[in-house]
Amino acid sequence: MHKAVEEIGLDAAVEKVEEMDKITAYNVLMTPGLVINGKVKVFGRVPKHKDIIRYIQEEM
């Protein structure tokens, strides 16, 4: 995630959330999950780098 943010040139905060109450608040049913701007983009798998970039760009 950090690499994708740097590649795009964004000044963005990246946070790893491990507390189950925070994870379930997003209705992420399986970890890992990726949430951008409060929107769940993927869960239950690690997305490919190119997909992470696409998800970030969708939210710009």
Coordinates of N, CA, C and O in Angstrom, one line a residue:
M1 N 0.8 -1.2 0.0 CA 0.0 0.0 0.0 C 0.9 1.2 0.0 O 0.6 2.2 -0.7
H2 N 1.9 1.3 0.9 CA 2.8 2.4 0.9 C 3.4 2.7 -0.4 O 3.5 3.8 -0.9
K3 N 3.8 1.6 -1.1 CA 4.5 1.7 -2.4 C 3.5 2.3 -3.4 O 3.9 3.2 -4.2
A4 N 2.3 1.9 -3.4 CA 1.3 2.4 -4.4 C 1.0 3.9 -4.1 O 1.0 4.7 -5.1
V5 N 0.9 4.3 -2.9 CA 0.7 5.7 -2.5 C 1.9 6.6 -3.0 O 1.7 7.6 -3.6
E6 N 3.1 6.1 -2.8 CA 4.3 6.8 -3.2 C 4.3 6.9 -4.7 O 4.7 7.9 -5.3
E7 N 4.0 5.8 -5.4 CA 4.1 5.7 -6.9 C 3.1 6.8 -7.5 O 3.5 7.4 -8.5
I8 N 2.0 6.9 -6.9 CA 1.0 7.9 -7.4 C 1.4 9.3 -7.0 O 1.0 10.3 -7.7
G9 N 2.2 9.5 -6.0 CA 2.6 10.8 -5.5 C 1.7 11.5 -4.6 O 1.6 12.7 -4.5
L10 N 1.0 10.7 -3.8 CA 0.0 11.2 -2.9 C 0.6 11.4 -1.5 O 1.5 10.7 -1.1
D11 N 0.1 12.4 -0.8 CA 0.5 12.6 0.6 C -0.7 12.1 1.4 O -1.7 12.8 1.7
A12 N -0.7 10.8 1.7 CA -1.9 10.1 2.3 C -1.4 9.3 3.5 O -0.3 8.8 3.5
A13 N -2.3 9.2 4.4 CA -2.0 8.3 5.6 C -2.4 6.9 5.3 O -3.5 6.6 4.7
V14 N -1.5 6.0 5.7 CA -1.8 4.5 5.5 C -1.8 4.0 6.9 O -0.8 4.1 7.7
E15 N -2.9 3.3 7.3 CA -3.0 2.7 8.6 C -3.3 1.3 8.6 O -4.2 0.8 7.9
K16 N -2.6 0.5 9.4 CA -2.9 -0.9 9.5 C -3.7 -1.1 10.8 O -3.4 -0.7 11.9
V17 N -4.9 -1.6 10.6 CA -5.9 -1.8 11.7 C -5.9 -3.2 12.1 O -6.1 -4.1 11.2
E18 N -5.7 -3.5 13.4 CA -5.7 -4.9 13.8 C -6.8 -5.2 14.9 O -7.0 -6.3 15.2
E19 N -7.5 -4.1 15.4 CA -8.5 -4.3 16.4 C -9.8 -4.8 15.7 O -10.3 -4.2 14.8
M20 N -10.3 -5.9 16.2 CA -11.4 -6.6 15.6 C -12.7 -5.7 15.5 O -13.4 -5.7 14.6
D21 N -12.9 -4.8 16.6 CA -14.1 -4.0 16.6 C -14.0 -3.0 15.4 O -15.0 -2.6 14.8
K22 N -12.8 -2.5 15.1 CA -12.7 -1.5 14.0 C -12.8 -2.2 12.7 O -13.4 -1.7 11.7
I23 N -12.3 -3.4 12.6 CA -12.4 -4.2 11.3 C -13.9 -4.5 11.0 O -14.4 -4.3 9.9
T24 N -14.6 -5.0 12.0 CA -16.0 -5.4 11.8 C -16.9 -4.2 11.6 O -18.0 -4.3 11.0
A25 N -16.5 -3.0 12.1 CA -17.2 -1.8 11.8 C -17.3 -1.5 10.3 O -18.3 -0.8 9.9
Y26 N -16.4 -2.0 9.5 CA -16.4 -1.8 8.1 C -17.1 -3.0 7.4 O -17.1 -3.1 6.2
N27 N -17.6 -3.9 8.2 CA -18.3 -5.1 7.6 C -17.3 -6.0 6.8 O -17.7 -6.6 5.8
V28 N -16.0 -5.9 7.2 CA -15.0 -6.8 6.5 C -15.2 -8.2 7.2 O -15.0 -8.3 8.4
L29 N -15.6 -9.1 6.3 CA -15.9 -10.4 6.8 C -14.7 -11.3 7.0 O -14.6 -12.3 7.8
M30 N -13.6 -11.1 6.2 CA -12.4 -11.8 6.2 C -11.2 -10.9 6.0 O -11.3 -10.0 5.2
T31 N -10.2 -11.1 6.8 CA -9.0 -10.3 6.6 C -8.0 -11.0 5.6 O -8.1 -12.2 5.4
P32 N -7.2 -10.2 5.0 CA -7.0 -8.8 5.1 C -8.1 -8.1 4.3 O -8.8 -8.6 3.5
G33 N -8.2 -6.8 4.6 CA -9.1 -5.9 3.9 C -8.5 -4.6 3.5 O -7.5 -4.2 4.2
L34 N -9.0 -4.0 2.5 CA -8.5 -2.7 2.1 C -9.6 -1.7 2.0 O -10.6 -1.9 1.3
V35 N -9.5 -0.7 2.8 CA -10.5 0.4 2.9 C -9.9 1.7 2.5 O -8.8 2.1 3.0
I36 N -10.5 2.4 1.6 CA -10.0 3.7 1.1 C -11.1 4.7 1.2 O -12.2 4.5 0.7
N37 N -10.8 5.8 1.9 CA -11.8 6.8 2.1 C -13.1 6.3 2.7 O -14.2 6.7 2.4
G38 N -13.0 5.3 3.6 CA -14.1 4.7 4.3 C -14.9 3.7 3.5 O -15.9 3.2 3.9
K39 N -14.4 3.4 2.3 CA -15.1 2.4 1.4 C -14.3 1.1 1.3 O -13.1 1.2 1.0
V40 N -14.9 0.0 1.6 CA -14.3 -1.3 1.5 C -14.0 -1.6 0.0 O -15.0 -1.6 -0.8
K41 N -12.8 -1.8 -0.4 CA -12.5 -2.1 -1.8 C -12.3 -3.5 -2.0 O -12.6 -4.1 -3.1
V42 N -11.7 -4.2 -1.0 CA -11.5 -5.7 -1.2 C -11.3 -6.3 0.2 O -10.8 -5.6 1.1
F43 N -11.7 -7.5 0.4 CA -11.4 -8.2 1.6 C -11.3 -9.7 1.4 O -11.7 -10.2 0.4
G44 N -10.5 -10.4 2.3 CA -10.3 -11.8 2.1 C -9.2 -12.2 1.2 O -8.9 -13.4 1.1
R45 N -8.5 -11.2 0.7 CA -7.3 -11.5 -0.1 C -6.4 -10.3 -0.2 O -6.9 -9.2 0.1
V46 N -5.2 -10.5 -0.6 CA -4.3 -9.4 -0.8 C -4.4 -9.0 -2.3 O -4.1 -9.8 -3.2
P47 N -4.8 -7.7 -2.6 CA -4.9 -7.3 -4.0 C -3.6 -7.1 -4.6 O -2.6 -6.8 -3.9
K48 N -3.5 -7.2 -5.9 CA -2.3 -7.0 -6.7 C -2.0 -5.5 -6.6 O -2.9 -4.7 -6.5
H49 N -0.7 -5.2 -6.8 CA -0.3 -3.8 -6.8 C -1.0 -2.9 -7.8 O -1.5 -1.8 -7.4
K50 N -1.2 -3.4 -9.0 CA -2.0 -2.6 -10.0 C -3.4 -2.4 -9.6 O -4.0 -1.3 -9.9
D51 N -4.0 -3.3 -8.9 CA -5.4 -3.1 -8.4 C -5.4 -2.1 -7.3 O -6.4 -1.3 -7.2
I52 N -4.4 -2.1 -6.4 CA -4.4 -1.1 -5.3 C -4.3 0.3 -5.9 O -5.0 1.2 -5.5
I53 N -3.5 0.5 -6.9 CA -3.3 1.8 -7.6 C -4.7 2.2 -8.2 O -5.1 3.3 -8.1
R54 N -5.4 1.2 -8.8 CA -6.7 1.5 -9.4 C -7.7 1.9 -8.4 O -8.4 2.9 -8.5
Y55 N -7.7 1.2 -7.2 CA -8.6 1.6 -6.1 C -8.3 3.0 -5.6 O -9.3 3.8 -5.3
I56 N -7.1 3.3 -5.5 CA -6.7 4.7 -5.0 C -7.2 5.7 -6.0 O -7.7 6.7 -5.7
Q57 N -6.9 5.5 -7.3 CA -7.3 6.4 -8.3 C -8.8 6.6 -8.4 O -9.3 7.7 -8.7
E58 N -9.5 5.6 -8.1 CA -11.0 5.7 -8.1 C -11.5 6.7 -7.1 O -12.5 7.3 -7.2
E59 N -10.7 6.8 -6.0 CA -11.1 7.6 -4.9 C -10.5 9.0 -4.9 O -10.7 9.8 -4.0
M60 N -9.7 9.3 -5.9 CA -9.1 10.6 -6.1 C -10.1 11.6 -6.7 O -11.0 11.3 -7.4

